[in-house]
XYZ file of C-alpha atoms in Angstrom:
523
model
C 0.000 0.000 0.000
C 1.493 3.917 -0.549
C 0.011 6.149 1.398
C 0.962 9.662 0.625
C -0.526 13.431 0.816
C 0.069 16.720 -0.599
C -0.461 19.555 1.478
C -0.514 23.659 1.127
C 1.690 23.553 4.519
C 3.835 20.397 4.020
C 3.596 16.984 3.169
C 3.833 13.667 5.363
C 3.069 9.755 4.615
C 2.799 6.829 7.019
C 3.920 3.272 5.564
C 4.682 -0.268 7.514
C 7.828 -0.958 4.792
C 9.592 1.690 2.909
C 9.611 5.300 2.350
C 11.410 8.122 0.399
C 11.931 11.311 0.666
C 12.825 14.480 -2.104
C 12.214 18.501 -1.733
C 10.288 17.789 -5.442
C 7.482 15.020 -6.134
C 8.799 14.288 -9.456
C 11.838 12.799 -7.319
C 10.468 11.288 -4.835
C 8.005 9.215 -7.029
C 10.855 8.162 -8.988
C 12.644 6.910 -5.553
C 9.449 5.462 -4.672
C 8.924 3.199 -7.912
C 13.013 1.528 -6.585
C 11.195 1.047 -3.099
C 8.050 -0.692 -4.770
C 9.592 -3.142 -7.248
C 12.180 -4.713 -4.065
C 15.201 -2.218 -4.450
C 16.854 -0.769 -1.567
C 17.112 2.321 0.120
C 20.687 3.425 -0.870
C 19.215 2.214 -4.760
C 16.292 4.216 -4.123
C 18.145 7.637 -3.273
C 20.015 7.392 -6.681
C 16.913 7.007 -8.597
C 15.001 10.462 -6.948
C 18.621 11.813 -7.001
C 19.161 11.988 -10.840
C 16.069 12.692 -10.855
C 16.197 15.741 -8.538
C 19.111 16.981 -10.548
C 17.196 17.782 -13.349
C 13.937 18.889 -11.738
C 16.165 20.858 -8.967
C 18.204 22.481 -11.252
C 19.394 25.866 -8.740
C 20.321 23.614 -5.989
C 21.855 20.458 -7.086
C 22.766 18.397 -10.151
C 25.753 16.700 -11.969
C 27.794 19.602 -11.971
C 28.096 19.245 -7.844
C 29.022 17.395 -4.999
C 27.151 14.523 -2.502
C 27.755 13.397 1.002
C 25.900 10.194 2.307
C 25.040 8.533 5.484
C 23.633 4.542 5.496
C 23.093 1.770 7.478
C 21.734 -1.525 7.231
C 19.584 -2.672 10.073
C 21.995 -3.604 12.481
C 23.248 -0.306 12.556
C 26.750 -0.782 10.894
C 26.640 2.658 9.053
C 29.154 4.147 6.354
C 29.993 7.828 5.303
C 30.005 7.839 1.748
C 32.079 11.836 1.036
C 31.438 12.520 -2.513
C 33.652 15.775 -2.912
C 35.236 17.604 -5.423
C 38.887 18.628 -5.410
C 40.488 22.039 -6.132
C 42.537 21.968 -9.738
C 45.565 21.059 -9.607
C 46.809 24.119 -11.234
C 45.356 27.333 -10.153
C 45.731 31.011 -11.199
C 47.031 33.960 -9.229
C 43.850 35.722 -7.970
C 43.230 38.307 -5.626
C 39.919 37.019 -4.638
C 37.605 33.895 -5.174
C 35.081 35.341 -6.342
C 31.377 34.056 -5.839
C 30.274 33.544 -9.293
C 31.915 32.820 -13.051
C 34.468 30.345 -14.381
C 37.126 31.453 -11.406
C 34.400 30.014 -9.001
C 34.432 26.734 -10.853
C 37.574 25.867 -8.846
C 36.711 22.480 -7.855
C 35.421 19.129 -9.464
C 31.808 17.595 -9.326
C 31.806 13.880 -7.628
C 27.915 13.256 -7.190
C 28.353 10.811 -10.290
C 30.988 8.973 -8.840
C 29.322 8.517 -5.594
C 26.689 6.899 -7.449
C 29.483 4.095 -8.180
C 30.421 3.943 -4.957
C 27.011 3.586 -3.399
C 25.904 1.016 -6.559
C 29.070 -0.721 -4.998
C 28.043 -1.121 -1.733
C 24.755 -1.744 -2.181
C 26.280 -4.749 -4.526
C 28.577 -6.143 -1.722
C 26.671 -5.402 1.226
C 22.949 -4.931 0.671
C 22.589 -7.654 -2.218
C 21.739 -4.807 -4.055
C 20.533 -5.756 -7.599
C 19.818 -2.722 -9.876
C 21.712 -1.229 -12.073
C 22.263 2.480 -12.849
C 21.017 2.355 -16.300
C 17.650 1.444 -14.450
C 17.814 3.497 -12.027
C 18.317 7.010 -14.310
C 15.471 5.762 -16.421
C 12.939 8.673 -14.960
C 15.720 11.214 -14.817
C 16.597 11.055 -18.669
C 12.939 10.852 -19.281
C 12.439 14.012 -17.662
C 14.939 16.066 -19.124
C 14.298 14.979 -22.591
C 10.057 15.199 -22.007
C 10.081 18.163 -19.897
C 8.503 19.048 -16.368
C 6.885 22.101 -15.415
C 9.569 24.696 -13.216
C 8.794 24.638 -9.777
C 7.348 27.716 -7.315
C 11.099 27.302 -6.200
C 13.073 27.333 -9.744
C 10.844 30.376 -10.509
C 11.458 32.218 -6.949
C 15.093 31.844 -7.363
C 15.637 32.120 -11.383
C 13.793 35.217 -10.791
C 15.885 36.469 -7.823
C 18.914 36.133 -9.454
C 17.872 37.361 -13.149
C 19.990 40.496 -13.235
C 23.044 38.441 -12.646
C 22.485 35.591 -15.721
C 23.376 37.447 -18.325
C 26.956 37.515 -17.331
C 26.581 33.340 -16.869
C 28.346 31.039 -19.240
C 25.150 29.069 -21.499
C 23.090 29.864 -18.799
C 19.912 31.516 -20.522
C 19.940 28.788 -22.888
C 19.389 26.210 -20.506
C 17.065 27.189 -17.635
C 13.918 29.529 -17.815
C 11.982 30.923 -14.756
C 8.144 29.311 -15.658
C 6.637 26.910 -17.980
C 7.835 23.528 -19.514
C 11.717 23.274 -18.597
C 13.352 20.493 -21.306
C 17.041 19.808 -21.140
C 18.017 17.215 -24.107
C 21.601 18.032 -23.670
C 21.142 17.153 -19.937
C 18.911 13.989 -21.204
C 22.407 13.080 -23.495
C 24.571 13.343 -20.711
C 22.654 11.139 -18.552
C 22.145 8.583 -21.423
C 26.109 8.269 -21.067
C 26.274 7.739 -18.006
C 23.456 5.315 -18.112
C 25.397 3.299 -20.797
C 28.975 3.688 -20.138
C 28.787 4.119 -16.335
C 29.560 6.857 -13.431
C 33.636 6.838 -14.552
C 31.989 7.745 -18.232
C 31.636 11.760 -16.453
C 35.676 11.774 -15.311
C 37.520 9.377 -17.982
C 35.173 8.732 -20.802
C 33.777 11.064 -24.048
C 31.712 13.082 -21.871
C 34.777 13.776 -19.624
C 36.310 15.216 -22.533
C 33.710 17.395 -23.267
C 32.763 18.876 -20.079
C 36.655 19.564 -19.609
C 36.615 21.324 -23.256
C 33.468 22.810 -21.636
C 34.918 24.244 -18.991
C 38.173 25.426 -20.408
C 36.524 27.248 -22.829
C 34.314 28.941 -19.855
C 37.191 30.007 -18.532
C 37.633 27.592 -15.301
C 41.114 26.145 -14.619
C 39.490 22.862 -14.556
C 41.017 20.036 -16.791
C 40.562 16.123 -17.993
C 43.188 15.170 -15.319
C 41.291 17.036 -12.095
C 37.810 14.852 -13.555
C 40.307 12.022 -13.818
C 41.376 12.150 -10.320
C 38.112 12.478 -8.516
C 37.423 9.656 -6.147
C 34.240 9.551 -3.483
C 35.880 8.728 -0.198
C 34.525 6.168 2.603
C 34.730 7.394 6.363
C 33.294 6.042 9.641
C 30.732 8.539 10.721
C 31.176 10.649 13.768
C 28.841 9.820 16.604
C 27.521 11.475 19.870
C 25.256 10.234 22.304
C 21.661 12.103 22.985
C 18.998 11.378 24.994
C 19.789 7.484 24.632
C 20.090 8.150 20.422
C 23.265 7.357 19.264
C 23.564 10.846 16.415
C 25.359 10.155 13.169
C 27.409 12.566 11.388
C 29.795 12.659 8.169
C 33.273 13.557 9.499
C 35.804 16.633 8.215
C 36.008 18.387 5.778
C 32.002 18.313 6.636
C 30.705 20.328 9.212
C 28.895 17.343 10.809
C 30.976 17.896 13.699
C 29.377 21.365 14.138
C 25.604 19.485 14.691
C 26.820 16.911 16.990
C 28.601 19.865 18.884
C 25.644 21.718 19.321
C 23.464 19.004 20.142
C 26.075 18.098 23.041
C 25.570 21.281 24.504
C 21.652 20.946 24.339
C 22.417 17.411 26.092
C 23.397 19.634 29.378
C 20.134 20.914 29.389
C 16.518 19.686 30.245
C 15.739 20.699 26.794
C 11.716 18.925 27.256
C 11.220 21.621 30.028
C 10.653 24.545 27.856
C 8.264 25.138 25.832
C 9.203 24.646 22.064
C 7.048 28.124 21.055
C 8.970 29.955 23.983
C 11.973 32.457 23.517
C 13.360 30.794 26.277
C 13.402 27.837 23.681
C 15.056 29.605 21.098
C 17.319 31.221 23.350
C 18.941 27.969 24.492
C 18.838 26.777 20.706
C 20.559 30.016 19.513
C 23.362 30.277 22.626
C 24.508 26.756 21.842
C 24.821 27.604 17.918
C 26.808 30.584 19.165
C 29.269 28.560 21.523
C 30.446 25.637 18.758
C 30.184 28.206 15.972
C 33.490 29.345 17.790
C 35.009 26.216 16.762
C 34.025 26.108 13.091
C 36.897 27.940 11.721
C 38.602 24.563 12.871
C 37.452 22.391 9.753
C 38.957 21.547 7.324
C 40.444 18.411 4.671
C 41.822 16.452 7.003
C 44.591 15.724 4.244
C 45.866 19.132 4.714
C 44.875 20.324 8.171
C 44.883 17.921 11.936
C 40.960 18.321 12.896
C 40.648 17.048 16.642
C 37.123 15.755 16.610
C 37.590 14.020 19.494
C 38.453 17.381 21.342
C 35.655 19.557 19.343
C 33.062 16.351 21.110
C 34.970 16.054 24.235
C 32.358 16.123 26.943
C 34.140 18.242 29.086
C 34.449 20.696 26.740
C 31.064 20.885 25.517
C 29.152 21.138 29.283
C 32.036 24.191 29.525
C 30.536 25.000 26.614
C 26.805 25.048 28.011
C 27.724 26.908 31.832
C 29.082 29.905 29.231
C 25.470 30.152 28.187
C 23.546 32.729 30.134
C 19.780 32.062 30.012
C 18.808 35.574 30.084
C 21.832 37.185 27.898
C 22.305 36.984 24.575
C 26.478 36.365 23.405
C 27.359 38.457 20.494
C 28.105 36.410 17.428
C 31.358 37.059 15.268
C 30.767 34.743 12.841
C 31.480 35.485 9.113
C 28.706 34.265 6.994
C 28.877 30.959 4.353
C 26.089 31.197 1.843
C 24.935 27.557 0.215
C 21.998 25.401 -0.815
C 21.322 21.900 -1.282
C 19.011 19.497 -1.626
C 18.135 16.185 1.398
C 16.812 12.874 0.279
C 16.474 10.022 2.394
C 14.844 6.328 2.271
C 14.576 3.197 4.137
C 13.356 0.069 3.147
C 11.727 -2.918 3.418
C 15.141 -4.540 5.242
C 15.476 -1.531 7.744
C 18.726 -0.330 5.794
C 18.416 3.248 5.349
C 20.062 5.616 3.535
C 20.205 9.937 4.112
C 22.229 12.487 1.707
C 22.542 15.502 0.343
C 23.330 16.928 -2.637
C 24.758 20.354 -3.651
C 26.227 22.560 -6.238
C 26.677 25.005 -3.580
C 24.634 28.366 -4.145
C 21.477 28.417 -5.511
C 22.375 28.104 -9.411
C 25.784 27.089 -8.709
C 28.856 29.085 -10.680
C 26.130 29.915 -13.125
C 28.352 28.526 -15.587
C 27.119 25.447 -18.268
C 29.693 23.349 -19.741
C 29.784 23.346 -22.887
C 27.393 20.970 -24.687
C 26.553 18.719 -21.935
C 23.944 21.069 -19.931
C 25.776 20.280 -16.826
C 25.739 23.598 -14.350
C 28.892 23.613 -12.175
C 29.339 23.877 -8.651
C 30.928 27.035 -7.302
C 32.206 24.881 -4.382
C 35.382 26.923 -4.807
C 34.026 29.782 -3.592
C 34.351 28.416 0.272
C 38.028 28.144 0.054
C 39.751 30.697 1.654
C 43.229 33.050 0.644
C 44.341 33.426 3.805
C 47.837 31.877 4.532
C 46.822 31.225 8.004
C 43.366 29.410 6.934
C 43.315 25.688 7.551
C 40.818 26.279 4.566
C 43.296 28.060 2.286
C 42.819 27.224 -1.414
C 45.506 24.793 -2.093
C 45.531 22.406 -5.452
C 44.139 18.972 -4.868
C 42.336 19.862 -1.887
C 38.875 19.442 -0.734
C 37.323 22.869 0.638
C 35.284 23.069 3.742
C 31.996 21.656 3.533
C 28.611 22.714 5.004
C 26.602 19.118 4.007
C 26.068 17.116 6.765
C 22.988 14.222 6.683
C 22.392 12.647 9.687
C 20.893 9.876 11.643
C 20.277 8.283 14.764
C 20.254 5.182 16.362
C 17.678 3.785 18.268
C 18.720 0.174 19.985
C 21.845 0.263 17.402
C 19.158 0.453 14.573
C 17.964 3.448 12.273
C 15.481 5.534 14.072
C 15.610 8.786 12.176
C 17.038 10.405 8.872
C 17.009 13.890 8.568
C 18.866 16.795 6.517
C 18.687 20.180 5.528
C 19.061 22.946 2.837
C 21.059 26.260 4.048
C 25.163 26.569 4.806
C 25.122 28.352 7.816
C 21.736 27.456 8.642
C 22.079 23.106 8.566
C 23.448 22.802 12.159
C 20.503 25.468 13.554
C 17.687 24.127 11.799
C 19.056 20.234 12.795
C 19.707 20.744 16.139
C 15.769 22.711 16.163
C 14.170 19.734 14.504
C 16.050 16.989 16.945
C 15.041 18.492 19.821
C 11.292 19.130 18.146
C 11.478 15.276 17.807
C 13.325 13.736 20.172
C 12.683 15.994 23.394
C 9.306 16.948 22.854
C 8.233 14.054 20.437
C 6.557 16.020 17.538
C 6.160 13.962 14.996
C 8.296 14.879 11.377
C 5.718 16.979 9.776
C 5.028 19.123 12.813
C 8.546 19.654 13.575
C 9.094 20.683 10.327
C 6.343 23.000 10.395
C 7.442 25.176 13.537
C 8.712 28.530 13.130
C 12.896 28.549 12.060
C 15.356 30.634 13.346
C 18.951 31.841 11.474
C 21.499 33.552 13.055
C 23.957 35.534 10.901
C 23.851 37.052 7.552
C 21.887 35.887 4.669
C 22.110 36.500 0.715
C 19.140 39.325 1.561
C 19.942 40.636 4.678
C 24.091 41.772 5.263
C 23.025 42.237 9.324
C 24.353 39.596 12.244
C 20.899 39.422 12.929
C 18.802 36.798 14.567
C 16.366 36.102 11.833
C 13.286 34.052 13.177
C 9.617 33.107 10.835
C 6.785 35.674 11.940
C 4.982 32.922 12.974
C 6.689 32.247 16.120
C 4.568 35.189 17.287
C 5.251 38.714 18.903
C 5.671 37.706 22.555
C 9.046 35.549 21.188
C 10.174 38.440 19.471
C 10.040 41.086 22.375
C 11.513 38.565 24.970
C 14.250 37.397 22.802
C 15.036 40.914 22.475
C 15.014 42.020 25.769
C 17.819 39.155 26.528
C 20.054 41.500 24.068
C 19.065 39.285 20.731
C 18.833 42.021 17.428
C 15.792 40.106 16.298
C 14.456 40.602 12.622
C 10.953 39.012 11.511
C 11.515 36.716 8.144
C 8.156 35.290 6.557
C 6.499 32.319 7.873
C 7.642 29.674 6.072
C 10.232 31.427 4.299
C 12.908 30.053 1.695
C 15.598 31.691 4.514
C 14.484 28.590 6.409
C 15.734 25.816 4.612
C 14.527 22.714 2.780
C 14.456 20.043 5.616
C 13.232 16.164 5.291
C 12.783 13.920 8.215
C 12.091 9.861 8.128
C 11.181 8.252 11.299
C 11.825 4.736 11.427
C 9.378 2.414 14.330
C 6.530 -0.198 14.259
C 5.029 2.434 11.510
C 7.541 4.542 9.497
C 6.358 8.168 9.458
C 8.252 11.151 6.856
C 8.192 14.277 5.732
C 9.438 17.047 3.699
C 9.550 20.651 4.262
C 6.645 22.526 3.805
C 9.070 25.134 2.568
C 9.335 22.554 -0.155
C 8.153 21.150 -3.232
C 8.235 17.760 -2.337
C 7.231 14.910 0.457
C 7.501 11.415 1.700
C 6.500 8.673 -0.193
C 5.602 5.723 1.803
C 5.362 2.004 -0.047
């Protein structure tokens, strides 16, 4: 049986087997038909994956990066880092800059984690599709069209004084109406036939380096050549009896687990979750492991002591800084970004949670060549500073704001969850964990409470503390009489993030933001 719903404010599904989950339908339905015919979750994720990076086009696609969490029932659980590399030849510049060929500093490795993950799901899962199979909806869409999303249109439109200076852009994406991307569609086709290495060593390779080069980036054949999806044993921090999952360095995942450690020192189920004493906690304990950000980096180039950052000590130091009625100031610079979550679990309890990313919303706004592949501007988050343990060096892998997660419940999957939004993943994870596990609202609802964001945004240059209207005027005057410079974003709003949630029990039970276009497909 598939139970699912659409919603105006969100969308959630209930299912006794399986269940995916994609910010569009179009993705999640092609996840879904994996889950139905007796493929797995990791299986599953490819399938609305391609598919996403076609109907997603201004937050993920080929031209970016994916980092993956899964586990099989037991709990034995992987970190899959699919991340591009700087070039191995870079130019003098004075400055990355945000945009253009000089942004397109690093390469794209989604495609090869779908090898990798095909792999495991081989070996380990007795996984039994294949990836010609499993891009079968995303070539379809591309070459028959889909109609742009409310999303697609809010940001083509927010950005349309800029795409004009973007390499092939205009040609390929529109704002409204019946998107079609046949040079997308041949892309996929060989990658379908050929295989994920097809996109670093084959034809296409060749191409999208010829692309590229004649954009202007300093990417070449030999940086696609080298690009390898890494394995890592997830990082892990005990909450409330959950055992939290999180992608190690040069992810931030170390960041969410931080933050949630702090929480850990409180009694967290005590306040209210609509009270600005709530979001005062929340926001303090951002504030406190934001101080050790700065920290992460590739762990090829730069020694990052997770085990100190997650020392308990540390972190309940870290909690008696916080003063409950005094807001810290916050000297953070701000990291713009947006991605995309997916997330399924199947009829085995395996489960599977990623996201995928070409960085900011429409990536380097650069197409290569012929292929209709739009690049990542992942390059953009290196930085020039000697001193940086994120300072652009060739071959390296820049810092990383992705970071999936999941918990353990009894050593098994209990929850997958992920977000859209830099800055913002740790702050709205670390809102929606405690939504779920210390006050046990169930995915939709937590995803349906009012967000906060502290720092700057791509709208807003202010350190402010940015919080949905919703949450009411009596949060708003509270929070700002503990010292908080509060500013009111729409309910709702695309500042908030694109969050997904799966919980796993007798009945599984998902979401996806109602800040979405998507939901949770249950099979």
């Amino acid at each position: 049986m598939t139970t699912a719903s659409r919603q105006t404010s969100g969308s959630d599904a209930a299912s006794a087997s399986a269940m995916v989950t994609a910010p569009h339908w179009l993705a999640a339905e092609a996840g879904a038909k994996v889950l139905r015919r007796g493929g797995n979750a990791i299986e599953a994720v490819i399938a609305a994956g391609a598919a996403l990076s076609v109907v997603y086009p201004h937050f993920c696609g080929l031209g970016g990066d994916a980092i993956w969490l899964v586990a099989d029932r037991s709990g034995t659980a992987t970190s899959f880092l699919g991340i591009g590399q700087a070039a191995m030849t870079l130019p003098e510049i004075p400055a990355i800059p945000l945009r253009g060929p000089m942004s397109a500093l690093t390469t794209a490795c989604l495609v090869d984690s779908w090898g990798a993950l095909l792999a495991h799901s081989a070996e380990s899962w007795n996984g039994k599709e294949k990836l010609v199979a499993l891009l079968e909806d995303a070539i379809a869409l591309a070459e028959d069209g889909f109609p742009a999303s409310p999303s697609q249109s809010f940001w083509y439109r927010f950005r349309e004084k800029e795409i004009p200076d973007w390499p092939g852009f205009a040609a390929t994406f529109a704002a409204d109406g019946t998107q079609r991307q046949p040079a997308l569609a041949k892309t996929l086709r060989a990658i379908a036939d050929h295989g994920p290495r097809e996109f670093y060593e084959g034809e296409l390779a060749a191409r999208i380096a010829a692309g590229l080069a004649l954009a202007g980036s300093p990417l070449t054949a030999g940086d696609l050549a080298r690009t390898k999806t890494r394995t890592a044993e997830p990082l892990s921090l005990d909450y409330r009896g959950l055992t939290l999952l999180a992608p190690p360095p040069p992810t931030q995942g170390v960041t969410t687990l931080g933050i949630m450690g702090v929480l850990s020192q409180f009694n967290m189920a005590a306040l209210e979750p609509d009270s600005a004493a709530f979001y005062h906690r929340l926001v303090e304990a951002v504030k406190q492991v934001f101080l050790d950000r700065a920290r992460i980096a590739d762990p090829d180039f730069a020694d990052v002591d997770c085990e100190t950052l997650l020392d308990g000590t540390r972190l309940a130091a870290k909690a008696a800084a916080i003063d409950p009625q005094k807001a810290m100031p916050w000297p953070q610079p701000y990291k713009h970004g947006d991605t995309a979550f997916l997330a399924a679990t199947d009829s085995e309890g395996r489960s599977a949670s990623m996201l995928q990313s070409i960085y900011f919303d429409w990536g380097s706004g650069v197409v290569a060549g012929d292929t209709g592949i739009l690049w990542q501007n992942r390059g953009a988050a290196f930085s020039l500073d000697p001193a940086s343990p994120n300072r652009l060096t060739p071959g390296k892998r820049p810092f990383y704001t992705l970071n999936p997660g999941m918990a353990l419940k009894n050593g098994r999957p209990h929850l997958l969850y992920g977000t859209q939004g830099a800055d913002g993943q740790p702050q709205t994870l670390s809102l929606l964990l405690s939504l779920l596990i210390d006050h046990g609202l169930d995915p939709l609802a937590a995803l349906s409470q009012p967000r906060f964001l502290l720092g700057r945004t791509f709208s807003d240059v202010r350190d402010t503390l940015k919080i949905e209207a919703n949450a009411g005027a009596g949060v708003f005057e509270e929070l700002q009489a503990m010292g908080h410079e509060v500013s009111s974003i729409d309910a709702f709003s695309q500042l908030g993030g694109q969050a997904g949630i799966i919980r796993i029990g007798e009945t599984i039970h998902g979401a996806h933001d109602p800040r979405s276009d998507g939901g949770a497909i249950g099979t």
